[in-house]
Coordinates of C-alpha atoms in Angstrom, one line a residue:
X868 CA 0.0 0.0 0.0
X869 CA 1.3 3.5 -0.9
X870 CA 1.6 6.4 1.5
X871 CA -1.4 8.1 -0.1
X872 CA -3.6 5.0 -0.1
X873 CA -2.7 4.4 3.5
X874 CA -3.6 8.0 4.4
X875 CA -7.0 7.7 2.8
X876 CA -7.6 4.3 4.5
X877 CA -6.8 5.7 7.9
X878 CA -9.0 8.8 7.4
X879 CA -11.8 6.6 6.0
X880 CA -11.8 4.4 9.1
X881 CA -12.4 7.5 11.2
X882 CA -15.0 8.9 8.8
X883 CA -12.8 11.9 8.0
X884 CA -12.3 13.9 4.8
X885 CA -8.7 14.7 3.7
X886 CA -7.4 18.2 3.4
X887 CA -5.0 18.7 0.5
X888 CA -3.5 22.1 0.3
X889 CA -1.4 23.2 -2.7
X890 CA 1.5 25.6 -2.8
X891 CA 4.0 26.6 -5.6
X892 CA 7.6 25.6 -5.0
X893 CA 10.0 28.6 -4.9
X894 CA 7.4 31.3 -4.2
X895 CA 8.7 33.4 -2.6
X896 CA 11.7 31.2 -2.3
X897 CA 12.6 27.5 -1.5
X898 CA 13.5 28.2 2.1
X899 CA 9.9 29.5 2.6
X900 CA 8.5 26.6 0.6
X901 CA 10.2 24.2 3.0
X902 CA 8.9 26.1 6.0
X903 CA 5.4 26.2 4.4
X904 CA 5.4 22.4 4.0
X905 CA 6.2 22.0 7.7
X906 CA 3.5 24.6 8.7
X907 CA 0.8 22.9 6.6
X908 CA 1.9 19.5 7.9
X909 CA 1.4 20.6 11.5
X910 CA -1.8 22.6 11.0
X911 CA -4.2 20.2 9.5
X912 CA -3.0 19.0 6.1
X913 CA -3.3 15.3 5.4
X914 CA -1.6 15.3 2.0
X915 CA 0.3 18.2 0.4
X916 CA 0.4 19.1 -3.3
X917 CA 3.5 20.9 -4.4
X918 CA 3.5 22.6 -7.8
X919 CA 6.7 22.7 -9.8
X920 CA 6.9 26.1 -11.6
X921 CA 6.5 25.8 -15.3
X922 CA 6.6 28.4 -18.1
X923 CA 3.4 27.4 -19.8
X924 CA 0.9 26.3 -17.0
X925 CA -2.2 25.8 -19.1
X926 CA -4.3 24.4 -16.3
X927 CA -3.5 27.1 -13.8
X928 CA -5.4 30.3 -13.0
X929 CA -3.9 33.7 -12.6
X930 CA -2.9 33.4 -8.9
X931 CA -0.9 30.2 -9.5
X932 CA 0.4 31.4 -12.8
X933 CA 1.8 34.5 -11.2
X934 CA 3.4 32.4 -8.4
X935 CA 5.1 30.2 -11.0
X936 CA 6.3 33.2 -12.9
X937 CA 7.8 34.7 -9.8
X938 CA 9.5 31.4 -8.9
X939 CA 10.9 31.0 -12.4
X940 CA 12.2 34.6 -12.4
X941 CA 14.1 33.7 -9.2
X942 CA 15.7 30.8 -10.9
X943 CA 13.8 27.9 -9.3
X944 CA 14.5 24.6 -11.1
X945 CA 13.2 21.1 -10.6
X946 CA 16.6 19.9 -9.3
X947 CA 16.5 22.5 -6.5
X948 CA 12.9 21.6 -5.7
X949 CA 13.9 18.0 -5.3
X950 CA 16.9 18.9 -3.2
X951 CA 14.7 20.9 -0.9
X952 CA 12.2 18.0 -0.7
X953 CA 14.9 15.4 0.1
X954 CA 15.9 17.5 3.1
X955 CA 12.3 18.2 4.2
X956 CA 10.2 15.1 3.6
X957 CA 11.8 13.0 6.4
X958 CA 10.3 15.4 9.0
X959 CA 6.8 15.5 7.4
X960 CA 3.8 13.3 8.3
X961 CA 1.8 14.3 5.2
X962 CA 2.6 12.5 1.9
X963 CA 3.8 14.9 -0.9
X964 CA 2.1 15.0 -4.3
X965 CA 4.2 16.7 -7.0
X966 CA 2.1 18.7 -9.5
X967 CA 4.0 19.1 -12.8
X968 CA 3.4 19.2 -16.5
X969 CA 4.4 16.4 -18.8
X970 CA 7.2 18.2 -20.8
X971 CA 9.7 18.2 -17.9
X972 CA 9.1 14.5 -17.4
X973 CA 9.7 13.7 -21.0
X974 CA 12.8 16.0 -21.0
X975 CA 14.4 13.9 -18.3
X976 CA 13.0 10.6 -19.3
X977 CA 10.3 8.8 -17.4
X978 CA 12.4 6.4 -15.5
X979 CA 15.0 8.9 -14.4
X980 CA 12.3 11.4 -13.4
X981 CA 10.5 8.8 -11.3
X982 CA 13.7 7.7 -9.6
X983 CA 14.6 11.3 -8.8
X984 CA 11.2 12.2 -7.2
X985 CA 11.1 8.9 -5.3
X986 CA 14.5 9.6 -3.9
X987 CA 13.2 13.1 -2.8
X988 CA 10.4 11.4 -0.8
X989 CA 7.6 12.2 -3.2
X990 CA 4.5 9.8 -2.9
X991 CA 2.3 11.0 -5.7
X992 CA 2.1 12.7 -9.0
X993 CA -0.5 14.9 -10.8
X994 CA 0.2 15.8 -14.4
X995 CA -2.7 18.0 -15.6
X996 CA -1.8 17.9 -19.3
X997 CA -1.5 14.1 -19.5
X998 CA -4.6 12.6 -21.2
X999 CA -5.8 9.2 -20.3
X1000 CA -4.8 7.9 -23.8
X1001 CA -1.1 8.7 -23.1
X1002 CA -1.0 7.9 -19.4
X1003 CA -0.2 4.2 -19.7
X1004 CA 3.5 4.9 -20.3
X1005 CA 3.7 6.7 -16.9
X1006 CA 1.2 4.7 -14.9
X1007 CA 3.0 1.4 -14.9
X1008 CA 6.5 2.6 -14.0
X1009 CA 5.1 5.0 -11.4
X1010 CA 3.2 2.2 -9.7
X1011 CA 6.3 0.1 -9.7
X1012 CA 8.2 2.9 -8.0
X1013 CA 5.5 3.2 -5.3
X1014 CA 4.3 6.6 -6.7
X1015 CA 0.6 7.1 -7.3
X1016 CA -0.2 8.8 -10.6
X1017 CA -3.6 10.5 -9.9
X1018 CA -5.7 11.3 -13.0
X1019 CA -8.1 14.1 -13.4
X1020 CA -11.8 13.8 -14.3
X1021 CA -13.2 16.9 -16.0
X1022 CA -16.9 18.0 -15.4
X1023 CA -17.4 17.6 -19.2
X1024 CA -16.2 14.0 -19.3
X1025 CA -18.5 11.3 -20.7
X1026 CA -19.6 8.4 -18.5
X1027 CA -17.4 6.0 -20.4
X1028 CA -14.4 8.2 -20.0
X1029 CA -15.0 8.7 -16.3
X1030 CA -15.2 5.0 -15.8
X1031 CA -11.9 4.5 -17.7
X1032 CA -10.2 7.2 -15.7
X1033 CA -11.5 5.8 -12.4
X1034 CA -10.2 2.4 -13.3
X1035 CA -6.7 3.7 -14.1
X1036 CA -6.1 6.5 -11.5
X1037 CA -3.8 5.6 -8.6
X1038 CA -4.2 6.8 -5.0
X1039 CA -7.4 8.7 -5.6
X1040 CA -9.4 10.3 -8.4
X1041 CA -9.0 14.1 -8.9
X1042 CA -12.4 15.6 -9.7
X1043 CA -12.1 19.0 -11.3
X1044 CA -15.1 21.0 -10.0
X1045 CA -15.3 23.6 -12.8
X1046 CA -14.6 23.9 -16.5
X1047 CA -11.5 25.9 -17.0
X1048 CA -8.4 26.7 -15.0
X1049 CA -7.6 26.6 -11.2
X1050 CA -8.7 29.6 -9.2
X1051 CA -10.9 30.9 -6.4
X1052 CA -14.7 30.9 -6.9
X1053 CA -17.4 32.4 -4.8
X1054 CA -19.5 29.2 -4.8
X1055 CA -19.3 25.5 -5.7
X1056 CA -21.3 24.2 -8.6
X1057 CA -24.1 21.9 -7.5
X1058 CA -23.3 19.5 -10.4
X1059 CA -20.2 18.4 -8.4
X1060 CA -22.6 16.4 -6.2
X1061 CA -23.9 14.5 -9.2
X1062 CA -20.4 13.9 -10.6
X1063 CA -19.3 12.5 -7.3
X1064 CA -22.2 10.1 -7.3
X1065 CA -21.5 9.1 -10.9
X1066 CA -17.9 8.3 -10.1
X1067 CA -19.0 6.4 -7.1
X1068 CA -21.0 4.1 -9.4
X1069 CA -17.8 3.1 -11.1
X1070 CA -15.3 2.8 -8.3
X1071 CA -14.7 2.7 -4.5
X1072 CA -11.4 4.6 -4.8
X1073 CA -11.2 7.9 -2.9
X1074 CA -12.3 11.1 -4.7
X1075 CA -10.8 14.5 -4.2
X1076 CA -12.4 17.7 -5.4
X1077 CA -10.3 20.6 -6.5
X1078 CA -10.2 23.7 -8.7
X1079 CA -12.3 26.4 -7.1
X1080 CA -12.4 25.8 -3.3
X1081 CA -11.4 29.0 -1.7
X1082 CA -13.1 29.1 1.7
X1083 CA -14.1 26.9 4.6
X1084 CA -17.8 26.7 3.7
X1085 CA -16.9 25.3 0.2
X1086 CA -14.6 22.7 1.7
X1087 CA -17.4 21.7 4.0
X1088 CA -19.9 21.6 1.1
X1089 CA -17.8 19.1 -1.0
X1090 CA -17.4 17.0 2.1
X1091 CA -21.2 16.9 2.6
X1092 CA -21.6 15.9 -1.0
X1093 CA -19.4 12.9 -0.3
X1094 CA -15.9 13.9 -1.4
X1095 CA -13.0 12.1 0.3
X1096 CA -10.7 15.1 0.0
X1097 CA -10.9 18.8 -0.5
X1098 CA -8.0 20.2 -2.6
X1099 CA -7.3 23.9 -2.1
X1100 CA -4.7 25.8 -4.2
X1101 CA -5.0 29.4 -5.2
X1102 CA -6.3 30.5 -1.7
X1103 CA -3.2 29.1 -0.1
X1104 CA -0.8 30.5 -2.8
X1105 CA -2.4 33.9 -2.5
X1106 CA -2.0 34.0 1.3
X1107 CA 1.6 32.8 1.3
X1108 CA 2.6 35.5 -1.2
X1109 CA 1.1 38.4 0.7
X1110 CA 3.3 40.4 3.1
X1111 CA 6.6 39.0 4.5
X1112 CA 7.3 35.3 4.4
X1113 CA 6.6 35.2 8.1
X1114 CA 3.2 36.8 7.6
X1115 CA 2.5 34.4 4.8
X1116 CA 3.4 31.4 6.9
X1117 CA 1.1 32.6 9.7
X1118 CA -1.7 33.2 7.3
X1119 CA -1.6 29.7 5.7
X1120 CA -1.3 28.1 9.2
X1121 CA -4.5 29.8 10.3
X1122 CA -6.3 29.1 7.0
X1123 CA -5.3 25.4 7.0
X1124 CA -6.6 25.0 10.6
X1125 CA -10.0 26.6 9.6
X1126 CA -10.4 24.4 6.5
X1127 CA -9.6 21.2 8.5
X1128 CA -12.1 22.2 11.2
X1129 CA -14.7 22.8 8.5
X1130 CA -14.4 19.4 6.9
X1131 CA -14.5 17.7 10.3
X1132 CA -17.7 19.2 11.5
X1133 CA -21.2 18.5 10.2
X1134 CA -22.6 21.8 11.6
X1135 CA -23.1 24.0 8.6
X1136 CA -23.8 27.1 10.7
X1137 CA -20.3 26.7 12.2
X1138 CA -18.8 26.6 8.7
X1139 CA -20.8 29.6 7.5
X1140 CA -19.1 31.6 10.3
X1141 CA -15.7 30.2 9.4
X1142 CA -16.3 31.2 5.7
X1143 CA -16.8 34.8 6.6
X1144 CA -13.3 34.9 8.2
X1145 CA -11.6 32.9 5.4
X1146 CA -13.1 34.5 2.3
X1147 CA -10.6 35.8 -0.3
X1148 CA -11.6 38.7 -2.6

């Protein structure tokens, strides 16, 4: 069993929903990224998604694109990200998922890339521009290395395609809640509930919902709809980038705690109150 599967199994036994925050490596710098991973790990994260900055991030909205641009301008490279992870992951409880586009993987070669990220302590991989039809060449070697390659289900996917993705995805299934790029939305689309039920009809694998969750009430909502994980990106990236690194770290610690509290409770009125404090303009 992989670290990610084990995490979901443990949470499932306790009836809990996983919180998966996302941050961009190297924004504002890798020292702060390492500190942020530790902060998230100790303030409610169950799994952490770390984005590798890329020059053409087609799936990312403006907040994460801007973070990637800043990181690249400061010279952040994959090798440096992996060195930071190798030094940091031994002290983390939360498994790390690396979010990267496919070109850097092909550039290094699949086997070499997987060996490098495994050595850095990475447990999972999300490649947003890798379609199901081309995923087989990465799924098998990743599985052999003990790394879960999690595939994305789009809200526009057909039933047959959803079933095929659910069958192939490793660790969990990543349900994209909106059509378009990542980013903060003011409300969750109700069709997410129907999509969750549709995926459930094909598989018993955990399902995480991402792209658009920006406040505690929304995280609570996807949990109530039956999601096994709430994935929150832009709202964390925005908080970490504001003010000094120390202020950013404090902000993501508080936000992480509020999100975890929201997906633990079944009291919607409590979460409405939390949302008022956590909302991002």
